[in-house]
mmCIF file of C-alpha atoms and ligand atoms in Angstrom:
data_model
loop_
_atom_site.group_PDB
_atom_site.id
_atom_site.type_symbol
_atom_site.label_atom_id
_atom_site.label_comp_id
_atom_site.label_asym_id
_atom_site.label_seq_id
_atom_site.Cartn_x
_atom_site.Cartn_y
_atom_site.Cartn_z
ATOM 1 C CA UNK A 1 0.219 -0.086 0.002
ATOM 2 C CA UNK A 2 1.352 3.575 -0.855
ATOM 3 C CA UNK A 3 -0.624 6.319 0.760
ATOM 4 C CA UNK A 4 0.552 9.237 -1.262
ATOM 5 C CA UNK A 5 0.568 13.312 0.214
ATOM 6 C CA UNK A 6 -1.707 13.925 -2.921
ATOM 7 C CA UNK A 7 -3.497 11.112 -4.843
ATOM 8 C CA UNK A 8 -3.921 13.451 -7.653
ATOM 9 C CA UNK A 9 -4.968 10.696 -10.187
ATOM 10 C CA UNK A 10 -7.957 10.227 -7.707
ATOM 11 C CA UNK A 11 -9.049 13.876 -8.371
ATOM 12 C CA UNK A 12 -8.714 13.279 -11.965
ATOM 13 C CA UNK A 13 -10.961 10.341 -12.053
ATOM 14 C CA UNK A 14 -13.322 12.353 -9.998
ATOM 15 C CA UNK A 15 -13.470 15.417 -11.497
ATOM 16 C CA UNK A 16 -12.758 14.205 -15.230
ATOM 17 C CA UNK A 17 -15.908 14.905 -17.167
ATOM 18 C CA UNK A 18 -16.407 18.185 -15.366
ATOM 19 C CA UNK A 19 -12.907 19.097 -16.387
ATOM 20 C CA UNK A 20 -13.248 18.207 -20.182
ATOM 21 C CA UNK A 21 -16.618 19.875 -20.377
ATOM 22 C CA UNK A 22 -14.659 23.095 -19.513
ATOM 23 C CA UNK A 23 -11.839 22.310 -22.077
ATOM 24 C CA UNK A 24 -14.660 22.010 -24.795
ATOM 25 C CA UNK A 25 -16.499 25.035 -23.438
ATOM 26 C CA UNK A 26 -13.454 27.301 -23.821
ATOM 27 C CA UNK A 27 -11.766 25.343 -27.004
ATOM 28 C CA UNK A 28 -15.294 26.144 -28.694
ATOM 29 C CA UNK A 29 -15.460 29.767 -27.425
ATOM 30 C CA UNK A 30 -12.689 30.606 -29.359
ATOM 31 C CA UNK A 31 -11.674 33.174 -26.551
ATOM 32 C CA UNK A 32 -8.127 31.883 -24.757
ATOM 33 C CA UNK A 33 -7.263 34.994 -22.602
ATOM 34 C CA UNK A 34 -9.304 37.367 -20.174
ATOM 35 C CA UNK A 35 -12.230 36.118 -21.277
ATOM 36 C CA UNK A 36 -15.899 35.274 -19.526
ATOM 37 C CA UNK A 37 -14.419 32.327 -17.787
ATOM 38 C CA UNK A 38 -11.875 34.210 -15.913
ATOM 39 C CA UNK A 39 -14.229 36.771 -15.204
ATOM 40 C CA UNK A 40 -16.658 34.567 -13.654
ATOM 41 C CA UNK A 41 -14.065 32.658 -11.849
ATOM 42 C CA UNK A 42 -12.864 35.582 -10.078
ATOM 43 C CA UNK A 43 -16.284 36.213 -8.930
ATOM 44 C CA UNK A 44 -17.101 32.991 -7.776
ATOM 45 C CA UNK A 45 -13.569 33.004 -6.114
ATOM 46 C CA UNK A 46 -14.503 36.143 -4.551
ATOM 47 C CA UNK A 47 -17.600 34.997 -2.930
ATOM 48 C CA UNK A 48 -16.137 31.991 -1.962
ATOM 49 C CA UNK A 49 -13.122 33.729 0.171
ATOM 50 C CA UNK A 50 -15.102 36.631 1.490
ATOM 51 C CA UNK A 51 -13.935 39.583 -0.946
ATOM 52 C CA UNK A 52 -15.398 41.944 -3.252
ATOM 53 C CA UNK A 53 -12.946 41.231 -5.874
ATOM 54 C CA UNK A 54 -10.585 38.375 -7.370
ATOM 55 C CA UNK A 55 -7.939 39.138 -9.714
ATOM 56 C CA UNK A 56 -6.672 35.736 -11.598
ATOM 57 C CA UNK A 57 -2.866 35.851 -11.806
ATOM 58 C CA UNK A 58 -0.433 33.191 -13.422
ATOM 59 C CA UNK A 59 0.995 32.267 -9.716
ATOM 60 C CA UNK A 60 0.500 32.723 -6.028
ATOM 61 C CA UNK A 61 4.066 34.357 -6.013
ATOM 62 C CA UNK A 62 2.599 37.076 -8.633
ATOM 63 C CA UNK A 63 -0.624 37.933 -6.825
ATOM 64 C CA UNK A 64 1.856 38.356 -3.839
ATOM 65 C CA UNK A 65 4.054 40.392 -5.422
ATOM 66 C CA UNK A 66 1.531 42.774 -7.455
ATOM 67 C CA UNK A 67 -0.530 43.091 -4.023
ATOM 68 C CA UNK A 68 2.192 44.538 -2.878
ATOM 69 C CA UNK A 69 2.976 46.853 -5.659
ATOM 70 C CA UNK A 70 -0.404 47.854 -5.947
ATOM 71 C CA UNK A 71 -0.013 49.050 -2.102
ATOM 72 C CA UNK A 72 2.899 51.090 -3.083
ATOM 73 C CA UNK A 73 5.560 49.088 -1.778
ATOM 74 C CA UNK A 74 8.897 50.471 -3.230
ATOM 75 C CA UNK A 75 12.682 49.740 -2.767
ATOM 76 C CA UNK A 76 13.988 49.791 0.655
ATOM 77 C CA UNK A 77 10.433 49.261 2.334
ATOM 78 C CA UNK A 78 10.637 46.887 5.100
ATOM 79 C CA UNK A 79 8.050 44.165 4.921
ATOM 80 C CA UNK A 80 7.795 42.247 8.189
ATOM 81 C CA UNK A 81 7.496 38.532 7.417
ATOM 82 C CA UNK A 82 7.780 34.963 8.657
ATOM 83 C CA UNK A 83 11.174 32.901 8.217
ATOM 84 C CA UNK A 84 9.026 29.473 7.849
ATOM 85 C CA UNK A 85 6.959 29.605 4.616
ATOM 86 C CA UNK A 86 7.026 28.690 1.364
ATOM 87 C CA UNK A 87 9.949 30.787 -0.313
ATOM 88 C CA UNK A 88 7.666 32.510 -2.679
ATOM 89 C CA UNK A 89 6.477 34.535 0.352
ATOM 90 C CA UNK A 90 9.477 36.269 0.814
ATOM 91 C CA UNK A 91 10.533 35.970 -2.980
ATOM 92 C CA UNK A 92 7.570 38.435 -3.583
ATOM 93 C CA UNK A 93 8.856 40.939 -1.524
ATOM 94 C CA UNK A 94 12.499 40.586 -3.068
ATOM 95 C CA UNK A 95 10.494 40.770 -6.565
ATOM 96 C CA UNK A 96 8.827 44.270 -5.358
ATOM 97 C CA UNK A 97 12.579 45.367 -4.445
ATOM 98 C CA UNK A 98 11.759 45.597 -0.879
ATOM 99 C CA UNK A 99 13.437 44.694 2.236
ATOM 100 C CA UNK A 100 12.091 41.277 3.941
ATOM 101 C CA UNK A 101 12.418 41.512 7.782
ATOM 102 C CA UNK A 102 11.950 38.134 9.883
ATOM 103 C CA UNK A 103 10.494 37.774 13.434
ATOM 104 C CA UNK A 104 9.997 34.492 14.669
ATOM 105 C CA UNK A 105 6.841 31.987 14.751
ATOM 106 C CA UNK A 106 4.570 31.282 17.412
ATOM 107 C CA UNK A 107 3.990 27.397 18.894
ATOM 108 C CA UNK A 108 1.394 26.834 15.968
ATOM 109 C CA UNK A 109 4.358 27.950 13.566
ATOM 110 C CA UNK A 110 2.698 31.233 12.319
ATOM 111 C CA UNK A 111 4.102 34.504 12.647
ATOM 112 C CA UNK A 112 4.422 35.441 16.398
ATOM 113 C CA UNK A 113 2.377 38.439 16.490
ATOM 114 C CA UNK A 114 3.808 39.360 19.830
ATOM 115 C CA UNK A 115 6.959 39.810 18.111
ATOM 116 C CA UNK A 116 5.577 41.501 15.181
ATOM 117 C CA UNK A 117 3.878 43.940 17.471
ATOM 118 C CA UNK A 118 7.038 44.774 19.355
ATOM 119 C CA UNK A 119 8.955 45.360 15.901
ATOM 120 C CA UNK A 120 6.332 47.972 14.600
ATOM 121 C CA UNK A 121 6.069 49.577 17.800
ATOM 122 C CA UNK A 122 9.976 49.824 17.552
ATOM 123 C CA UNK A 123 10.448 50.857 14.000
ATOM 124 C CA UNK A 124 7.498 53.174 12.889
ATOM 125 C CA UNK A 125 8.634 53.824 9.707
ATOM 126 C CA UNK A 126 7.825 50.163 8.846
ATOM 127 C CA UNK A 127 4.425 49.827 7.390
ATOM 128 C CA UNK A 128 4.162 46.589 5.572
ATOM 129 C CA UNK A 129 3.067 43.347 6.613
ATOM 130 C CA UNK A 130 3.159 39.939 4.949
ATOM 131 C CA UNK A 131 1.683 37.260 7.270
ATOM 132 C CA UNK A 132 0.851 33.792 6.324
ATOM 133 C CA UNK A 133 -1.820 31.352 7.472
ATOM 134 C CA UNK A 134 0.528 28.750 7.501
ATOM 135 C CA UNK A 135 -0.709 24.911 7.193
ATOM 136 C CA UNK A 136 -4.444 26.150 6.659
ATOM 137 C CA UNK A 137 -4.615 27.729 10.210
ATOM 138 C CA UNK A 138 -5.973 31.300 10.232
ATOM 139 C CA UNK A 139 -4.116 33.570 12.516
ATOM 140 C CA UNK A 140 -5.517 35.803 15.122
ATOM 141 C CA UNK A 141 -7.622 38.293 12.474
ATOM 142 C CA UNK A 142 -8.539 40.405 15.615
ATOM 143 C CA UNK A 143 -5.103 41.117 16.847
ATOM 144 C CA UNK A 144 -3.990 41.650 13.038
ATOM 145 C CA UNK A 145 -6.371 44.169 12.864
ATOM 146 C CA UNK A 146 -5.576 45.729 15.848
ATOM 147 C CA UNK A 147 -2.291 46.042 14.528
ATOM 148 C CA UNK A 148 -2.834 47.077 11.291
ATOM 149 C CA UNK A 149 -4.752 49.729 12.902
ATOM 150 C CA UNK A 150 -2.530 50.830 15.404
ATOM 151 C CA UNK A 151 0.653 51.158 13.391
ATOM 152 C CA UNK A 152 -1.152 51.905 10.124
ATOM 153 C CA UNK A 153 0.043 48.799 7.774
ATOM 154 C CA UNK A 154 -0.354 47.945 4.514
ATOM 155 C CA UNK A 155 -0.993 43.977 4.991
ATOM 156 C CA UNK A 156 -0.854 41.324 2.461
ATOM 157 C CA UNK A 157 -2.456 38.003 3.687
ATOM 158 C CA UNK A 158 -0.978 34.970 2.153
ATOM 159 C CA UNK A 159 -3.541 32.527 1.708
ATOM 160 C CA UNK A 160 -1.986 30.311 -0.506
ATOM 161 C CA UNK A 161 -2.491 27.268 2.358
ATOM 162 C CA UNK A 162 -5.755 28.908 3.791
ATOM 163 C CA UNK A 163 -8.432 29.569 1.382
ATOM 164 C CA UNK A 164 -11.524 29.495 3.490
ATOM 165 C CA UNK A 165 -9.973 29.345 6.544
ATOM 166 C CA UNK A 166 -11.587 31.362 9.553
ATOM 167 C CA UNK A 167 -10.954 32.983 12.842
ATOM 168 C CA UNK A 168 -13.848 33.070 15.285
ATOM 169 C CA UNK A 169 -16.324 33.060 11.955
ATOM 170 C CA UNK A 170 -14.267 35.640 10.197
ATOM 171 C CA UNK A 171 -12.640 34.911 6.939
ATOM 172 C CA UNK A 172 -8.878 34.887 6.198
ATOM 173 C CA UNK A 173 -8.431 37.621 3.789
ATOM 174 C CA UNK A 174 -10.794 40.216 6.101
ATOM 175 C CA UNK A 175 -7.680 42.193 7.409
ATOM 176 C CA UNK A 176 -5.249 42.824 4.562
ATOM 177 C CA UNK A 177 -6.070 45.561 2.361
ATOM 178 C CA UNK A 178 -4.861 42.578 -0.102
ATOM 179 C CA UNK A 179 -4.749 38.848 0.171
ATOM 180 C CA UNK A 180 -2.917 36.311 -2.410
ATOM 181 C CA UNK A 181 -3.679 32.384 -3.021
ATOM 182 C CA UNK A 182 -2.455 30.251 -5.061
ATOM 183 C CA UNK A 183 -3.470 27.013 -7.366
ATOM 184 C CA UNK A 184 -0.514 25.165 -7.305
ATOM 185 C CA UNK A 185 -1.666 21.644 -7.692
ATOM 186 C CA UNK A 186 -1.212 20.852 -4.155
ATOM 187 C CA UNK A 187 -3.155 23.656 -2.592
ATOM 188 C CA UNK A 188 -6.463 23.116 -1.165
ATOM 189 C CA UNK A 189 -7.769 24.524 -4.550
ATOM 190 C CA UNK A 190 -5.491 23.705 -7.307
ATOM 191 C CA UNK A 191 -5.510 24.051 -10.888
ATOM 192 C CA UNK A 192 -3.968 21.239 -13.406
ATOM 193 C CA UNK A 193 -0.732 23.779 -13.360
ATOM 194 C CA UNK A 194 -0.035 27.251 -12.239
ATOM 195 C CA UNK A 195 -2.142 29.873 -11.281
ATOM 196 C CA UNK A 196 -3.129 32.434 -8.305
ATOM 197 C CA UNK A 197 -5.428 35.191 -7.377
ATOM 198 C CA UNK A 198 -5.245 38.498 -5.853
ATOM 199 C CA UNK A 199 -8.096 39.151 -3.485
ATOM 200 C CA UNK A 200 -9.383 42.464 -2.179
ATOM 201 C CA UNK A 201 -12.253 44.621 -1.195
ATOM 202 C CA UNK A 202 -10.800 47.803 -2.329
ATOM 203 C CA UNK A 203 -12.106 48.530 -5.999
ATOM 204 C CA UNK A 204 -8.690 50.974 -6.725
ATOM 205 C CA UNK A 205 -6.688 48.160 -5.642
ATOM 206 C CA UNK A 206 -8.564 45.686 -7.892
ATOM 207 C CA UNK A 207 -8.040 47.991 -10.695
ATOM 208 C CA UNK A 208 -4.462 48.433 -10.492
ATOM 209 C CA UNK A 209 -3.902 44.532 -9.944
ATOM 210 C CA UNK A 210 -5.875 43.965 -13.090
ATOM 211 C CA UNK A 211 -3.524 46.282 -14.823
ATOM 212 C CA UNK A 212 -0.504 45.044 -13.512
ATOM 213 C CA UNK A 213 -0.840 41.530 -14.409
ATOM 214 C CA UNK A 214 -1.639 42.587 -17.938
ATOM 215 C CA UNK A 215 1.360 44.608 -19.043
ATOM 216 C CA UNK A 216 0.297 47.580 -16.851
ATOM 217 C CA UNK A 217 -2.182 48.358 -19.394
ATOM 218 C CA UNK A 218 -5.645 49.967 -18.641
ATOM 219 C CA UNK A 219 -7.131 49.699 -22.117
ATOM 220 C CA UNK A 220 -5.748 48.076 -25.067
ATOM 221 C CA UNK A 221 -2.204 49.805 -25.905
ATOM 222 C CA UNK A 222 -2.476 52.335 -23.129
ATOM 223 C CA UNK A 223 -0.065 51.333 -20.479
ATOM 224 C CA UNK A 224 -0.069 53.397 -17.420
ATOM 225 C CA UNK A 225 1.945 51.657 -15.164
ATOM 226 C CA UNK A 226 5.168 48.981 -14.512
ATOM 227 C CA UNK A 227 3.278 45.793 -15.265
ATOM 228 C CA UNK A 228 4.028 42.096 -16.351
ATOM 229 C CA UNK A 229 2.404 39.067 -17.817
ATOM 230 C CA UNK A 230 0.675 37.305 -15.052
ATOM 231 C CA UNK A 231 -2.611 36.473 -16.649
ATOM 232 C CA UNK A 232 -4.658 33.353 -15.277
ATOM 233 C CA UNK A 233 -5.488 31.126 -18.723
ATOM 234 C CA UNK A 234 -9.238 31.180 -19.579
ATOM 235 C CA UNK A 235 -8.629 27.461 -19.650
ATOM 236 C CA UNK A 236 -7.439 27.343 -15.996
ATOM 237 C CA UNK A 237 -10.261 29.583 -14.768
ATOM 238 C CA UNK A 238 -12.923 27.275 -16.447
ATOM 239 C CA UNK A 239 -11.385 24.080 -15.108
ATOM 240 C CA UNK A 240 -11.468 25.492 -11.754
ATOM 241 C CA UNK A 241 -14.719 27.448 -11.956
ATOM 242 C CA UNK A 242 -16.731 24.166 -12.705
ATOM 243 C CA UNK A 243 -14.632 21.189 -11.502
ATOM 244 C CA UNK A 244 -12.909 22.341 -8.487
ATOM 245 C CA UNK A 245 -14.308 25.455 -6.960
ATOM 246 C CA UNK A 246 -17.410 23.930 -6.749
ATOM 247 C CA UNK A 247 -15.928 20.558 -4.657
ATOM 248 C CA UNK A 248 -13.888 22.895 -2.493
ATOM 249 C CA UNK A 249 -16.537 23.221 0.398
ATOM 250 C CA UNK A 250 -16.628 19.268 0.289
ATOM 251 C CA UNK A 251 -12.957 19.068 0.288
ATOM 252 C CA UNK A 252 -12.593 21.250 3.461
ATOM 253 C CA UNK A 253 -15.020 19.495 4.965
ATOM 254 C CA UNK A 254 -13.233 16.163 4.493
ATOM 255 C CA UNK A 255 -9.705 17.649 5.527
ATOM 256 C CA UNK A 256 -11.542 18.413 8.909
ATOM 257 C CA UNK A 257 -12.897 15.020 9.147
ATOM 258 C CA UNK A 258 -9.362 13.656 8.875
ATOM 259 C CA UNK A 259 -7.546 16.043 11.111
ATOM 260 C CA UNK A 260 -9.923 15.219 14.195
ATOM 261 C CA UNK A 261 -9.380 11.616 12.873
ATOM 262 C CA UNK A 262 -5.486 12.089 13.410
ATOM 263 C CA UNK A 263 -6.233 14.121 16.516
ATOM 264 C CA UNK A 264 -8.481 11.384 18.321
ATOM 265 C CA UNK A 265 -6.113 8.722 16.933
ATOM 266 C CA UNK A 266 -2.348 9.565 17.363
ATOM 267 C CA UNK A 267 -0.965 8.881 20.319
ATOM 268 C CA UNK A 268 2.549 8.231 20.411
ATOM 269 C CA UNK A 269 4.506 9.803 23.310
ATOM 270 C CA UNK A 270 7.187 11.012 20.918
ATOM 271 C CA UNK A 271 4.860 12.756 18.270
ATOM 272 C CA UNK A 272 3.408 15.852 19.284
ATOM 273 C CA UNK A 273 0.846 17.171 17.156
ATOM 274 C CA UNK A 274 1.195 20.801 16.709
ATOM 275 C CA UNK A 275 -1.652 22.929 18.208
ATOM 276 C CA UNK A 276 -3.770 25.122 16.040
ATOM 277 C CA UNK A 277 -4.212 28.392 16.944
ATOM 278 C CA UNK A 278 -7.188 28.288 19.688
ATOM 279 C CA UNK A 279 -9.618 30.764 17.743
ATOM 280 C CA UNK A 280 -8.622 28.859 14.081
ATOM 281 C CA UNK A 281 -11.281 27.135 12.109
ATOM 282 C CA UNK A 282 -8.530 25.825 10.070
ATOM 283 C CA UNK A 283 -8.636 24.232 6.162
ATOM 284 C CA UNK A 284 -5.732 21.749 7.102
ATOM 285 C CA UNK A 285 -3.825 22.237 4.104
ATOM 286 C CA UNK A 286 -1.254 19.951 5.893
ATOM 287 C CA UNK A 287 -1.204 17.912 9.462
ATOM 288 C CA UNK A 288 1.971 19.040 10.993
ATOM 289 C CA UNK A 289 3.353 16.992 13.986
ATOM 290 C CA UNK A 290 6.953 17.388 15.664
ATOM 291 C CA UNK A 291 9.630 14.675 16.710
ATOM 292 C CA UNK A 292 12.651 15.437 18.243
ATOM 293 C CA UNK A 293 15.352 16.710 15.930
ATOM 294 C CA UNK A 294 17.570 13.677 16.318
ATOM 295 C CA UNK A 295 14.685 11.148 15.785
ATOM 296 C CA UNK A 296 13.438 12.865 12.768
ATOM 297 C CA UNK A 297 15.268 10.981 10.013
ATOM 298 C CA UNK A 298 14.619 7.831 11.662
ATOM 299 C CA UNK A 299 10.736 8.790 11.960
ATOM 300 C CA UNK A 300 10.727 9.429 8.219
ATOM 301 C CA UNK A 301 12.321 6.641 6.986
ATOM 302 C CA UNK A 302 9.931 4.267 9.226
ATOM 303 C CA UNK A 303 6.821 5.967 7.571
ATOM 304 C CA UNK A 304 8.530 5.287 4.313
ATOM 305 C CA UNK A 305 8.960 1.871 4.579
ATOM 306 C CA UNK A 306 5.155 1.700 5.709
ATOM 307 C CA UNK A 307 4.026 3.122 2.743
ATOM 308 C CA UNK A 308 3.171 6.567 4.171
ATOM 309 C CA UNK A 309 4.382 9.679 1.927
ATOM 310 C CA UNK A 310 5.086 12.624 4.600
ATOM 311 C CA UNK A 311 6.507 15.653 4.091
ATOM 312 C CA UNK A 312 8.459 18.546 5.663
ATOM 313 C CA UNK A 313 7.230 22.038 5.628
ATOM 314 C CA UNK A 314 9.987 23.608 5.696
ATOM 315 C CA UNK A 315 13.725 21.931 6.303
ATOM 316 C CA UNK A 316 15.347 25.478 5.882
ATOM 317 C CA UNK A 317 14.381 28.860 6.988
ATOM 318 C CA UNK A 318 14.248 31.622 4.243
ATOM 319 C CA UNK A 319 16.658 33.896 5.739
ATOM 320 C CA UNK A 320 19.058 31.129 5.594
ATOM 321 C CA UNK A 321 18.717 30.471 1.801
ATOM 322 C CA UNK A 322 21.316 31.264 -0.234
ATOM 323 C CA UNK A 323 19.219 33.757 -2.485
ATOM 324 C CA UNK A 324 18.535 35.954 0.366
ATOM 325 C CA UNK A 325 22.178 36.046 0.740
ATOM 326 C CA UNK A 326 23.040 37.146 -2.773
ATOM 327 C CA UNK A 327 19.824 39.780 -2.502
ATOM 328 C CA UNK A 328 21.566 41.280 0.627
ATOM 329 C CA UNK A 329 18.618 43.760 1.929
ATOM 330 C CA UNK A 330 17.110 41.662 4.765
ATOM 331 C CA UNK A 331 17.011 42.022 8.389
ATOM 332 C CA UNK A 332 16.723 38.833 10.860
ATOM 333 C CA UNK A 333 15.301 39.800 14.304
ATOM 334 C CA UNK A 334 16.476 37.392 17.034
ATOM 335 C CA UNK A 335 17.825 33.675 16.671
ATOM 336 C CA UNK A 336 14.310 32.803 15.460
ATOM 337 C CA UNK A 337 14.274 29.616 18.033
ATOM 338 C CA UNK A 338 10.856 28.729 17.502
ATOM 339 C CA UNK A 339 10.984 28.545 13.470
ATOM 340 C CA UNK A 340 14.402 26.437 13.883
ATOM 341 C CA UNK A 341 12.483 23.927 15.747
ATOM 342 C CA UNK A 342 10.011 23.695 13.253
ATOM 343 C CA UNK A 343 12.649 23.407 10.566
ATOM 344 C CA UNK A 344 14.241 20.526 12.573
ATOM 345 C CA UNK A 345 11.309 18.900 13.842
ATOM 346 C CA UNK A 346 8.317 19.358 11.565
ATOM 347 C CA UNK A 347 6.782 16.285 9.572
ATOM 348 C CA UNK A 348 3.702 16.755 7.734
ATOM 349 C CA UNK A 349 0.939 13.598 7.142
ATOM 350 C CA UNK A 350 -1.093 12.956 4.492
ATOM 351 C CA UNK A 351 -4.159 15.178 4.594
ATOM 352 C CA UNK A 352 -5.574 14.918 0.941
ATOM 353 C CA UNK A 353 -9.478 14.656 0.896
ATOM 354 C CA UNK A 354 -9.060 12.119 -1.487
ATOM 355 C CA UNK A 355 -7.581 9.424 0.784
ATOM 356 C CA UNK A 356 -9.757 7.202 2.337
ATOM 357 C CA UNK A 357 -10.649 6.455 6.297
ATOM 358 C CA UNK A 358 -8.693 3.172 5.970
ATOM 359 C CA UNK A 359 -5.681 4.949 4.665
ATOM 360 C CA UNK A 360 -5.966 7.654 7.316
ATOM 361 C CA UNK A 361 -6.171 4.662 9.984
ATOM 362 C CA UNK A 362 -3.165 3.393 8.132
ATOM 363 C CA UNK A 363 -1.077 6.560 8.762
ATOM 364 C CA UNK A 364 -2.175 6.527 12.667
ATOM 365 C CA UNK A 365 -1.253 2.662 12.952
ATOM 366 C CA UNK A 366 2.343 3.437 11.391
ATOM 367 C CA UNK A 367 2.773 6.369 13.576
ATOM 368 C CA UNK A 368 1.729 4.818 16.410
ATOM 369 C CA UNK A 369 3.915 1.678 15.904
ATOM 370 C CA UNK A 370 7.075 3.718 15.593
ATOM 371 C CA UNK A 371 9.672 2.648 17.429
ATOM 372 C CA UNK A 372 12.269 5.221 17.979
HETATM 373 C C1 PLP B 1 2.476 27.739 -2.430
HETATM 374 C C2 PLP B 1 2.882 28.948 -1.723
HETATM 375 C C3 PLP B 1 2.936 30.059 -2.513
HETATM 376 C C4 PLP B 1 3.120 30.235 -3.667
HETATM 377 O O1 PLP B 1 2.434 29.682 -4.795
HETATM 378 P P1 PLP B 1 2.685 29.488 -6.185
HETATM 379 O O2 PLP B 1 1.700 29.599 -6.927
HETATM 380 O O3 PLP B 1 3.510 28.167 -6.262
HETATM 381 O O4 PLP B 1 3.794 30.827 -6.759
HETATM 382 C C5 PLP B 1 3.222 31.316 -1.367
HETATM 383 N N1 PLP B 1 3.094 31.241 -0.203
HETATM 384 C C6 PLP B 1 2.463 29.874 0.337
HETATM 385 C C7 PLP B 1 2.402 29.828 1.466
HETATM 386 C C8 PLP B 1 2.386 28.741 -0.222
HETATM 387 O O5 PLP B 1 1.970 27.638 0.187
#
């Protein structure tokens, strides 16, 4: 038995006829770039995420960069963010020419808002914050909002792993002037390729984002700003609009059921379930656990031998990547002990909605049977 982290072929079998009709629809329409499918998908996605405007982009990375630039970030501006995330979070800051500032994470692995607050209070000239709703957990939105207002921050929420996540009934995306999400195939809402979206409640920012993803033009051949080509394909929009987005609520429910199954079934003294933030209604992009650093290789080998494909998110902190050294402009606040701990100890268990109960039970049995 092989329990994959992402059994894509099962998703393909389930969505096959909807995907094929979406492809037929676009092929027949004769309109392949920024047509009606992108427009309708953006609107459906915005509704799902709880915002006014969605702007389809070529990737999550681009959505974050466009969001930062739409908010006016410029070279030398500091952007406070987390050292523990997909590298793209920080790459967006670098591509916008700004200076990432890293503070430590909290015991859930998400940006530590106490430390973020301390930084903003000591550096009144820092006006940008790029927090990540990591693992599908939602950061404390009340605190984030209070911090935004108190320090007059421009906030871009990285929702690449957290589409639909909530904090006490409030949706992730509700604090940032802009949010970004990704349709990379492993994400909760994946495409059959790359894609992403910028999300916002502000019409003016939506307009800038739409223009920026399309060569900076406002109308045909009228280029008013420094843009890029980061359009979401009509084909991908069509596929997501009628095959994956309509399934997302069901998939999220399934991820929550899997997380509950793990929470009640895992009982190995050396495997600690990472606590979710208390008010978070998580969407469980991943199911993270911690094992002590010197035993992690053995734990991973044990899972592999049991046919379980586990992951590590993330083995190397962002400020320690070679690309940062080459870039030069960044700051690290303190020794980042908690982020370091995640980098050494974290293991992600399979959480795909396409995994069956017997497979989740097999993962639980494998974990519980581990002899360190
Ligand atoms: C996947 C991911 C991104 C980047 O998205 P792409 O579509 O791969 O560019 C950014 N941030 C986080 C937290 C992610 O998980």
